[in-house]
PDB file of C-alpha atoms in Angstrom:
ATOM      1  CA  UNK A   1       8.973   3.345   6.243  1.00 53.00           C
ATOM      2  CA  UNK A   2      10.474   5.944   4.491  1.00 61.00           C
ATOM      3  CA  UNK A   3      10.709   4.316   1.319  1.00 86.00           C
ATOM      4  CA  UNK A   4       7.613   3.984   0.414  1.00 94.00           C
ATOM      5  CA  UNK A   5       5.919   5.352  -2.548  1.00 96.00           C
ATOM      6  CA  UNK A   6       4.388   8.860  -3.228  1.00 95.00           C
ATOM      7  CA  UNK A   7      -0.175   8.731  -2.965  1.00 95.00           C
ATOM      8  CA  UNK A   8      -0.623   9.236  -6.688  1.00 95.00           C
ATOM      9  CA  UNK A   9      -2.988   7.602  -9.219  1.00 95.00           C
ATOM     10  CA  UNK A  10      -0.111   5.278 -10.348  1.00 96.00           C
ATOM     11  CA  UNK A  11       0.812   3.989  -7.338  1.00 97.00           C
ATOM     12  CA  UNK A  12      -2.766   2.817  -6.261  1.00 96.00           C
ATOM     13  CA  UNK A  13      -2.272   1.476  -9.959  1.00 96.00           C
ATOM     14  CA  UNK A  14       0.345  -0.015  -9.092  1.00 97.00           C
ATOM     15  CA  UNK A  15      -1.106  -1.422  -6.575  1.00 97.00           C
ATOM     16  CA  UNK A  16      -4.420  -2.971  -8.450  1.00 94.00           C
ATOM     17  CA  UNK A  17      -1.624  -4.753 -11.319  1.00 93.00           C
ATOM     18  CA  UNK A  18       0.450  -5.754  -8.120  1.00 93.00           C
ATOM     19  CA  UNK A  19       3.548  -4.217  -9.228  1.00 97.00           C
ATOM     20  CA  UNK A  20       3.545  -2.862  -5.853  1.00 97.00           C
ATOM     21  CA  UNK A  21       4.377  -5.807  -3.185  1.00 97.00           C
ATOM     22  CA  UNK A  22       1.342  -6.329  -0.288  1.00 97.00           C
ATOM     23  CA  UNK A  23       3.853  -5.066   2.103  1.00 97.00           C
ATOM     24  CA  UNK A  24       4.759  -2.021   0.816  1.00 97.00           C
ATOM     25  CA  UNK A  25       0.506  -1.731  -0.053  1.00 98.00           C
ATOM     26  CA  UNK A  26       0.497  -2.636   4.178  1.00 98.00           C
ATOM     27  CA  UNK A  27       2.729  -0.108   4.406  1.00 97.00           C
ATOM     28  CA  UNK A  28       0.971   2.518   2.988  1.00 97.00           C
ATOM     29  CA  UNK A  29      -2.555   1.933   4.630  1.00 98.00           C
ATOM     30  CA  UNK A  30      -0.536   1.406   7.731  1.00 98.00           C
ATOM     31  CA  UNK A  31       0.905   5.424   6.888  1.00 97.00           C
ATOM     32  CA  UNK A  32      -2.336   7.052   6.161  1.00 97.00           C
ATOM     33  CA  UNK A  33      -3.650   5.512   9.007  1.00 98.00           C
ATOM     34  CA  UNK A  34      -1.226   7.392  11.098  1.00 97.00           C
ATOM     35  CA  UNK A  35       1.197   3.729  12.566  1.00 97.00           C
ATOM     36  CA  UNK A  36       4.643   5.219  12.401  1.00 96.00           C
ATOM     37  CA  UNK A  37       7.482   3.179  13.627  1.00 93.00           C
ATOM     38  CA  UNK A  38       9.957   4.369  15.740  1.00 91.00           C
ATOM     39  CA  UNK A  39      13.025   2.083  14.764  1.00 89.00           C
ATOM     40  CA  UNK A  40      15.288   2.581  17.737  1.00 92.00           C
ATOM     41  CA  UNK A  41      12.705   1.324  20.266  1.00 93.00           C
ATOM     42  CA  UNK A  42      11.226  -0.961  17.838  1.00 91.00           C
ATOM     43  CA  UNK A  43       7.432  -0.214  18.865  1.00 94.00           C
ATOM     44  CA  UNK A  44       4.461   1.542  16.676  1.00 95.00           C
ATOM     45  CA  UNK A  45       3.739   4.968  18.153  1.00 95.00           C
ATOM     46  CA  UNK A  46      -0.163   5.296  17.678  1.00 96.00           C
ATOM     47  CA  UNK A  47      -0.896   8.595  19.223  1.00 95.00           C
ATOM     48  CA  UNK A  48      -1.852   9.304  15.944  1.00 96.00           C
ATOM     49  CA  UNK A  49      -4.123   6.851  15.086  1.00 97.00           C
ATOM     50  CA  UNK A  50      -7.659   7.283  15.658  1.00 97.00           C
ATOM     51  CA  UNK A  51      -8.811   5.613  18.646  1.00 97.00           C
ATOM     52  CA  UNK A  52     -11.845   3.563  17.010  1.00 96.00           C
ATOM     53  CA  UNK A  53      -8.186   1.907  15.078  1.00 97.00           C
ATOM     54  CA  UNK A  54      -5.523   2.369  17.610  1.00 96.00           C
ATOM     55  CA  UNK A  55      -8.513   0.150  20.286  1.00 96.00           C
ATOM     56  CA  UNK A  56      -8.393  -2.719  18.183  1.00 96.00           C
ATOM     57  CA  UNK A  57      -5.491  -2.968  16.511  1.00 97.00           C
ATOM     58  CA  UNK A  58      -2.964  -1.542  18.507  1.00 96.00           C
ATOM     59  CA  UNK A  59      -0.203  -2.562  15.910  1.00 96.00           C
ATOM     60  CA  UNK A  60      -0.850  -2.027  12.283  1.00 97.00           C
ATOM     61  CA  UNK A  61      -3.158  -5.089  10.992  1.00 97.00           C
ATOM     62  CA  UNK A  62      -1.964  -6.884   8.278  1.00 97.00           C
ATOM     63  CA  UNK A  63      -4.857  -5.738   5.266  1.00 97.00           C
ATOM     64  CA  UNK A  64      -3.913  -8.660   2.182  1.00 96.00           C
ATOM     65  CA  UNK A  65      -3.455 -11.684   4.640  1.00 95.00           C
ATOM     66  CA  UNK A  66      -6.491 -11.115   7.184  1.00 94.00           C
ATOM     67  CA  UNK A  67     -10.379 -10.041   6.310  1.00 94.00           C
ATOM     68  CA  UNK A  68     -11.417  -8.743   9.779  1.00 96.00           C
ATOM     69  CA  UNK A  69      -9.128  -5.392   9.263  1.00 97.00           C
ATOM     70  CA  UNK A  70     -10.223  -5.669   5.573  1.00 96.00           C
ATOM     71  CA  UNK A  71     -14.093  -4.991   6.583  1.00 96.00           C
ATOM     72  CA  UNK A  72     -13.180  -2.208   8.946  1.00 97.00           C
ATOM     73  CA  UNK A  73     -11.071  -0.690   6.257  1.00 96.00           C
ATOM     74  CA  UNK A  74     -14.348  -1.228   3.987  1.00 95.00           C
ATOM     75  CA  UNK A  75     -16.401   0.288   6.102  1.00 96.00           C
ATOM     76  CA  UNK A  76     -14.755   3.218   6.876  1.00 96.00           C
ATOM     77  CA  UNK A  77     -14.867   4.406   2.979  1.00 96.00           C
ATOM     78  CA  UNK A  78     -17.341   7.159   3.363  1.00 96.00           C
ATOM     79  CA  UNK A  79     -20.308   5.976   1.207  1.00 96.00           C
ATOM     80  CA  UNK A  80     -20.024   8.663  -1.545  1.00 95.00           C
ATOM     81  CA  UNK A  81     -17.142   7.305  -2.314  1.00 95.00           C
ATOM     82  CA  UNK A  82     -16.622   3.935  -2.630  1.00 93.00           C
ATOM     83  CA  UNK A  83     -16.920   4.091  -6.145  1.00 93.00           C
ATOM     84  CA  UNK A  84     -14.239   5.829  -6.878  1.00 93.00           C
ATOM     85  CA  UNK A  85     -11.982   3.382  -8.703  1.00 93.00           C
ATOM     86  CA  UNK A  86     -14.583   3.055 -11.150  1.00 92.00           C
ATOM     87  CA  UNK A  87     -15.341   6.933 -10.936  1.00 91.00           C
ATOM     88  CA  UNK A  88     -12.021   8.379 -11.285  1.00 91.00           C
ATOM     89  CA  UNK A  89      -9.470   5.396 -12.625  1.00 90.00           C
ATOM     90  CA  UNK A  90     -11.907   3.657 -15.143  1.00 89.00           C
ATOM     91  CA  UNK A  91     -11.361   0.289 -13.260  1.00 88.00           C
ATOM     92  CA  UNK A  92     -13.707  -2.123 -14.206  1.00 82.00           C
ATOM     93  CA  UNK A  93     -12.280  -4.943 -11.358  1.00 80.00           C
ATOM     94  CA  UNK A  94     -10.478  -7.729 -12.259  1.00 72.00           C
ATOM     95  CA  UNK A  95     -12.086 -10.700 -14.886  1.00 72.00           C
ATOM     96  CA  UNK A  96     -13.976 -14.006 -13.359  1.00 72.00           C
ATOM     97  CA  UNK A  97     -11.228 -16.677 -12.517  1.00 72.00           C
ATOM     98  CA  UNK A  98      -8.200 -14.605 -12.118  1.00 73.00           C
ATOM     99  CA  UNK A  99      -9.132 -13.131  -9.011  1.00 78.00           C
ATOM    100  CA  UNK A 100      -9.023 -14.502  -5.372  1.00 82.00           C
ATOM    101  CA  UNK A 101      -9.085 -12.690  -1.513  1.00 87.00           C
ATOM    102  CA  UNK A 102      -5.977 -11.889  -2.151  1.00 90.00           C
ATOM    103  CA  UNK A 103      -6.216  -8.986  -4.977  1.00 90.00           C
ATOM    104  CA  UNK A 104      -9.627  -8.876  -3.559  1.00 91.00           C
ATOM    105  CA  UNK A 105      -7.757  -7.084  -0.133  1.00 94.00           C
ATOM    106  CA  UNK A 106      -5.248  -4.932  -2.365  1.00 95.00           C
ATOM    107  CA  UNK A 107      -8.229  -3.964  -3.920  1.00 94.00           C
ATOM    108  CA  UNK A 108     -10.080  -2.815  -0.840  1.00 95.00           C
ATOM    109  CA  UNK A 109      -7.074  -0.778   0.103  1.00 97.00           C
ATOM    110  CA  UNK A 110      -6.330   0.627  -3.303  1.00 96.00           C
ATOM    111  CA  UNK A 111     -10.089   2.340  -3.182  1.00 96.00           C
ATOM    112  CA  UNK A 112      -9.308   3.490   0.386  1.00 97.00           C
ATOM    113  CA  UNK A 113      -6.329   5.385  -0.281  1.00 97.00           C
ATOM    114  CA  UNK A 114      -7.907   7.000  -3.340  1.00 96.00           C
ATOM    115  CA  UNK A 115     -10.658   8.106  -0.542  1.00 96.00           C
ATOM    116  CA  UNK A 116      -8.582   9.098   1.800  1.00 97.00           C
ATOM    117  CA  UNK A 117      -6.719  11.236  -1.045  1.00 95.00           C
ATOM    118  CA  UNK A 118     -10.102  12.775  -1.942  1.00 94.00           C
ATOM    119  CA  UNK A 119     -10.866  13.864   1.470  1.00 94.00           C
ATOM    120  CA  UNK A 120      -7.590  15.484   2.240  1.00 92.00           C
ATOM    121  CA  UNK A 121      -7.135  16.429  -1.655  1.00 88.00           C
ATOM    122  CA  UNK A 122      -4.592  14.925  -2.100  1.00 87.00           C
ATOM    123  CA  UNK A 123      -3.890  16.093  -6.298  1.00 77.00           C
ATOM    124  CA  UNK A 124      -4.981  12.658  -8.512  1.00 67.00           C
TER     125      UNK A 124
END
């Protein structure tokens, strides 16, 4: 996971525009949640992962392919940060007929990452 793109608004837009693949989107969220992969053992180190994530997901979940972890991700965004995509980036959403569950989950991941940036004072 050392080849992750930097956490910037450009990266968030690349997620929304599908310029970054689903695996990388997942890896960005995993990294921010604290999941670390130990390449020497092939195991996941979850010492930095909050208990509410570690207990339910000892292995990092696929946020793009699975609804339950995405719902948990959505619920973990503070209320004041729920509209950051619109408020900070001017994202208008996807057009009807041009999106499905995959795009919705990518937008959730993008909004969660933007919230993470806000909460951790990462410039955007």
